[in-house]
Short mmCIF file of C-alpha atoms in Angstrom, two decimals:
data_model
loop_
_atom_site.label_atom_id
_atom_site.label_comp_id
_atom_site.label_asym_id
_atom_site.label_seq_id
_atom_site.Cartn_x
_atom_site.Cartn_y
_atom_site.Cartn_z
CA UNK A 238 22.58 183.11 -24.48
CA UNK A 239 26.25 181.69 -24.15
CA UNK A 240 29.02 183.31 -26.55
CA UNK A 241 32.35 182.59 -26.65
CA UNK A 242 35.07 181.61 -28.71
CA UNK A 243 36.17 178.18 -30.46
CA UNK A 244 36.68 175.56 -27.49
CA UNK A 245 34.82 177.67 -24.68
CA UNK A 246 32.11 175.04 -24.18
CA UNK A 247 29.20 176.76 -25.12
CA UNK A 248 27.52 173.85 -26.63
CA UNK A 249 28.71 171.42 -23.13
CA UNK A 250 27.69 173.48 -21.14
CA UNK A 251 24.04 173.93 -22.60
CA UNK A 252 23.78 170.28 -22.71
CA UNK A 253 24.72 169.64 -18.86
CA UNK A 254 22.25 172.38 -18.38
CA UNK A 255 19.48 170.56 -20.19
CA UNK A 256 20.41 167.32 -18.94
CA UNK A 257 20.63 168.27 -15.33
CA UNK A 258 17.05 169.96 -15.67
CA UNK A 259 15.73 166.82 -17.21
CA UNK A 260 17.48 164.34 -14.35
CA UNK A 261 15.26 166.77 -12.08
CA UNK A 262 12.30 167.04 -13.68
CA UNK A 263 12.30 170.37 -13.89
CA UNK A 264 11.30 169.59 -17.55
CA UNK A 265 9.94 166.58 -20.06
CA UNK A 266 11.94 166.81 -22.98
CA UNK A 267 15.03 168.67 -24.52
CA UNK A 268 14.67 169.93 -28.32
CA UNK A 269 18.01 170.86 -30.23
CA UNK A 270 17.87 173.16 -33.10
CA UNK A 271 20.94 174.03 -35.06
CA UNK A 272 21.09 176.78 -38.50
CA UNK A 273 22.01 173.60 -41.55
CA UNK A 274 24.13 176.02 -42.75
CA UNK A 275 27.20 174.08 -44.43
CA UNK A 276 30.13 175.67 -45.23
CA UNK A 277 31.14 172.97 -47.89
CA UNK A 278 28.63 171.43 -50.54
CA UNK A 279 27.47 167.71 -48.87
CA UNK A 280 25.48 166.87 -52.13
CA UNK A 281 22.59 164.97 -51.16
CA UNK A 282 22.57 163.29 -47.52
CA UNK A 283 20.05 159.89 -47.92
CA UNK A 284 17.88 159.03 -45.41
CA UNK A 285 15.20 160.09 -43.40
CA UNK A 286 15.07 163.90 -42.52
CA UNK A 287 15.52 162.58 -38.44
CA UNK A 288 18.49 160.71 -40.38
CA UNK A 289 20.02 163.58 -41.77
CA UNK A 290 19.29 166.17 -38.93
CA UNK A 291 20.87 163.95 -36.78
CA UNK A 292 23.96 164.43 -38.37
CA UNK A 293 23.33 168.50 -37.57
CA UNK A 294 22.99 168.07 -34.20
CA UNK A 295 25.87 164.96 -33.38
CA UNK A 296 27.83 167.58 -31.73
CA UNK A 297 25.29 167.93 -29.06
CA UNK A 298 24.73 164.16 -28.82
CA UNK A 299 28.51 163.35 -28.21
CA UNK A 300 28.75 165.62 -25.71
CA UNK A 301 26.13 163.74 -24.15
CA UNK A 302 27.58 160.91 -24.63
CA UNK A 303 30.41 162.32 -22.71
CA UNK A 304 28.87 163.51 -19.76
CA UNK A 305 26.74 160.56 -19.26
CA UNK A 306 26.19 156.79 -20.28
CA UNK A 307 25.99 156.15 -24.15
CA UNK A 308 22.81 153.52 -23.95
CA UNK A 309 20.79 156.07 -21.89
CA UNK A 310 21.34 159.04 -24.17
CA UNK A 311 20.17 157.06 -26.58
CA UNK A 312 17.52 155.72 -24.59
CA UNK A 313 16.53 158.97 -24.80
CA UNK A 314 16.51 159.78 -27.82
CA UNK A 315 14.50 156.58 -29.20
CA UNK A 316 11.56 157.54 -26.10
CA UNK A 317 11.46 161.23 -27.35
CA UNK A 318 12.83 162.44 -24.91
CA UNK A 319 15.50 164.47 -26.95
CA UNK A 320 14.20 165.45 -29.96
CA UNK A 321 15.60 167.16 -33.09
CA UNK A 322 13.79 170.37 -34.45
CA UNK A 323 14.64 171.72 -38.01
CA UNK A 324 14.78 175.24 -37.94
CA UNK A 325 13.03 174.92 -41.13
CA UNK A 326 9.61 173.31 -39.34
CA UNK A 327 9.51 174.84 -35.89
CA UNK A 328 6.49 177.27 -37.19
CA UNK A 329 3.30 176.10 -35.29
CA UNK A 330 5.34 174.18 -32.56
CA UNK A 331 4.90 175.35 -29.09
CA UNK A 332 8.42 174.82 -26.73
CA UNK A 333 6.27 173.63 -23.37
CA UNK A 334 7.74 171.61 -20.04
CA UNK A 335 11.43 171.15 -21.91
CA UNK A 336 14.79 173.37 -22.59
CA UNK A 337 15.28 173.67 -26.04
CA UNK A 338 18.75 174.51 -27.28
CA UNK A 339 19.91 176.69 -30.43
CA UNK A 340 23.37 175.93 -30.99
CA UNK A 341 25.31 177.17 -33.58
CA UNK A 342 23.01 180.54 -33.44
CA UNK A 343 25.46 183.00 -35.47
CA UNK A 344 24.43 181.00 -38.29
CA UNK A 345 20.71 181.23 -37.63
CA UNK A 346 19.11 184.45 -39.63
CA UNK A 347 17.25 187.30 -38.05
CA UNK A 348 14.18 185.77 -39.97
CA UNK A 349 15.15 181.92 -38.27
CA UNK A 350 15.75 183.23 -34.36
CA UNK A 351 12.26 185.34 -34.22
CA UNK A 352 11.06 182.00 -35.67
CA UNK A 353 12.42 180.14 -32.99
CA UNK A 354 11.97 182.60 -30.26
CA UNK A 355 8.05 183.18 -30.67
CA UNK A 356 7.69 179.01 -30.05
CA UNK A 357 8.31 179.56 -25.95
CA UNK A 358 6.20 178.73 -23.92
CA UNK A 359 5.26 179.40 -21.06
CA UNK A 360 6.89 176.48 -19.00
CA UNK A 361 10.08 176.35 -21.41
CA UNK A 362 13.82 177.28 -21.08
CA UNK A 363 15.93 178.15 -23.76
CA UNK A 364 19.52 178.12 -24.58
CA UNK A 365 21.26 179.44 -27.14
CA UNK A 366 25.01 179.52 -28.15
CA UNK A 367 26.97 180.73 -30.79
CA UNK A 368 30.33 182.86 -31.68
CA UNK A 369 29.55 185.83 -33.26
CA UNK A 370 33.02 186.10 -34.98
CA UNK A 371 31.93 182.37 -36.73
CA UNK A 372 29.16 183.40 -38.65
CA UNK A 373 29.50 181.37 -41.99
CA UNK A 374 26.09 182.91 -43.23
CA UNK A 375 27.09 184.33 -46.68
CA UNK A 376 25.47 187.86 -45.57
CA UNK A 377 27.00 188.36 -42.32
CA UNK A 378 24.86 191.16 -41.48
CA UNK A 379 21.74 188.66 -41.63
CA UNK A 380 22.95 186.52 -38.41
CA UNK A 381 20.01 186.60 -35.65
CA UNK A 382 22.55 185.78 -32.94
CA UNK A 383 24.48 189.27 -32.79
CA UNK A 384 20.55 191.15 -33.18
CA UNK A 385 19.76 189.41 -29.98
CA UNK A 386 22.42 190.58 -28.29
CA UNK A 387 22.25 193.73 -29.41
CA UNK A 388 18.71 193.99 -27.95
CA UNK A 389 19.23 192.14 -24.74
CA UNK A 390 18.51 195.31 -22.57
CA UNK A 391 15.50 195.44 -24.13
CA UNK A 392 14.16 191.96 -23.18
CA UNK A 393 12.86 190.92 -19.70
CA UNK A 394 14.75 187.66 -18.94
CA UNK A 395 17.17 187.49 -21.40
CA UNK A 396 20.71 187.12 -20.29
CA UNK A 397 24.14 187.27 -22.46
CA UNK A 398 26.74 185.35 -21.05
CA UNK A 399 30.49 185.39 -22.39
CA UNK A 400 32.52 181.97 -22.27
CA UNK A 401 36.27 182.95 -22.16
CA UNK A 402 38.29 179.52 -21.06
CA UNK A 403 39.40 177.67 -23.75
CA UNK A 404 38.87 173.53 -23.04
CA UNK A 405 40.74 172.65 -26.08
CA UNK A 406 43.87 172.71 -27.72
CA UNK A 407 45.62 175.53 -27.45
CA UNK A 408 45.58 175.52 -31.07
CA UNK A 409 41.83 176.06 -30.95
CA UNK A 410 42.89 179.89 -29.90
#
């Protein structure tokens, strides 16, 4: 789990991690998952639902895209390689032989990361990131991200990790 504030890289770092495990093949595939929690009313999105997820998880991509070439990425993405999970329709889906990232996780509920955490399995790594302090849930108290951390003690292999460098504008602070 990687916390931090605005502009602490949570979400690069993650992807480097997946990608370099990939480039290794230490795993097959990487699966991002983000909460579509919108803080704004987008009225209807058209397309496909890979069309509109994809516009969840672009954050991810273009930090792909920044760490390594553009036609490869998405390469990648048309083989399968990277793949984009709905919260919404991970039940029944087993995580196996990839690193599948949660970004975004203070917006996931406590009902969405249990969800997402019973699909490990047993070859899988998992990554999740999120800011506790930018939960834009409307019931705060329902974000899954701060009940994991709360329980990390409590779970064998789970490690918290706090981001504190800023990589953007100062402004970001």
């Amino acid at each position: 789990v990687l916390t931090g504030v605005a502009g602490s890289s949570k979400s690069f770092l993650a992807c480097q991690v997946a990608l370099d495990m990939f480039f290794k093949r230490q795993i097959n595939r990487i699966s991002f998952c983000r909460p579509t929690v919108a803080t704004e009313d987008l009225g209807h999105l058209p397309g496909t639902l890979e069309e509109k997820y994809f516009q969840w998880c672009l954050p991810l991509i273009d930090n792909m895209y920044k760490m390594y070439d553009k036609q490869k990425i998405d390469e990648m993405i048309h083989q399968g390689d990277i793949i984009f999970r709905p919260l919404q329709f991970v039940a029944g889906v087993t995580f196996d032989d990839e690193v599948a990232i949660m970004d975004e996780a203070q917006n996931a509920t406590k009902e969405q990361m249990v969800r997402f955490l019973t699909r490990i399995g047993p070859n899988a790594k998992v990554l999740i990131t999120g800011d506790p302090a930018q939960i834009d849930l409307k019931q705060k108290s329902r974000s899954g991200l701060q009940r994991l951390i709360d329980v990390e003690h409590k779970i064998d292999k789970l490690y918290v990790a706090h981001l504190k460098g800023n990589y953007r504008n100062d402004i970001a602070r």
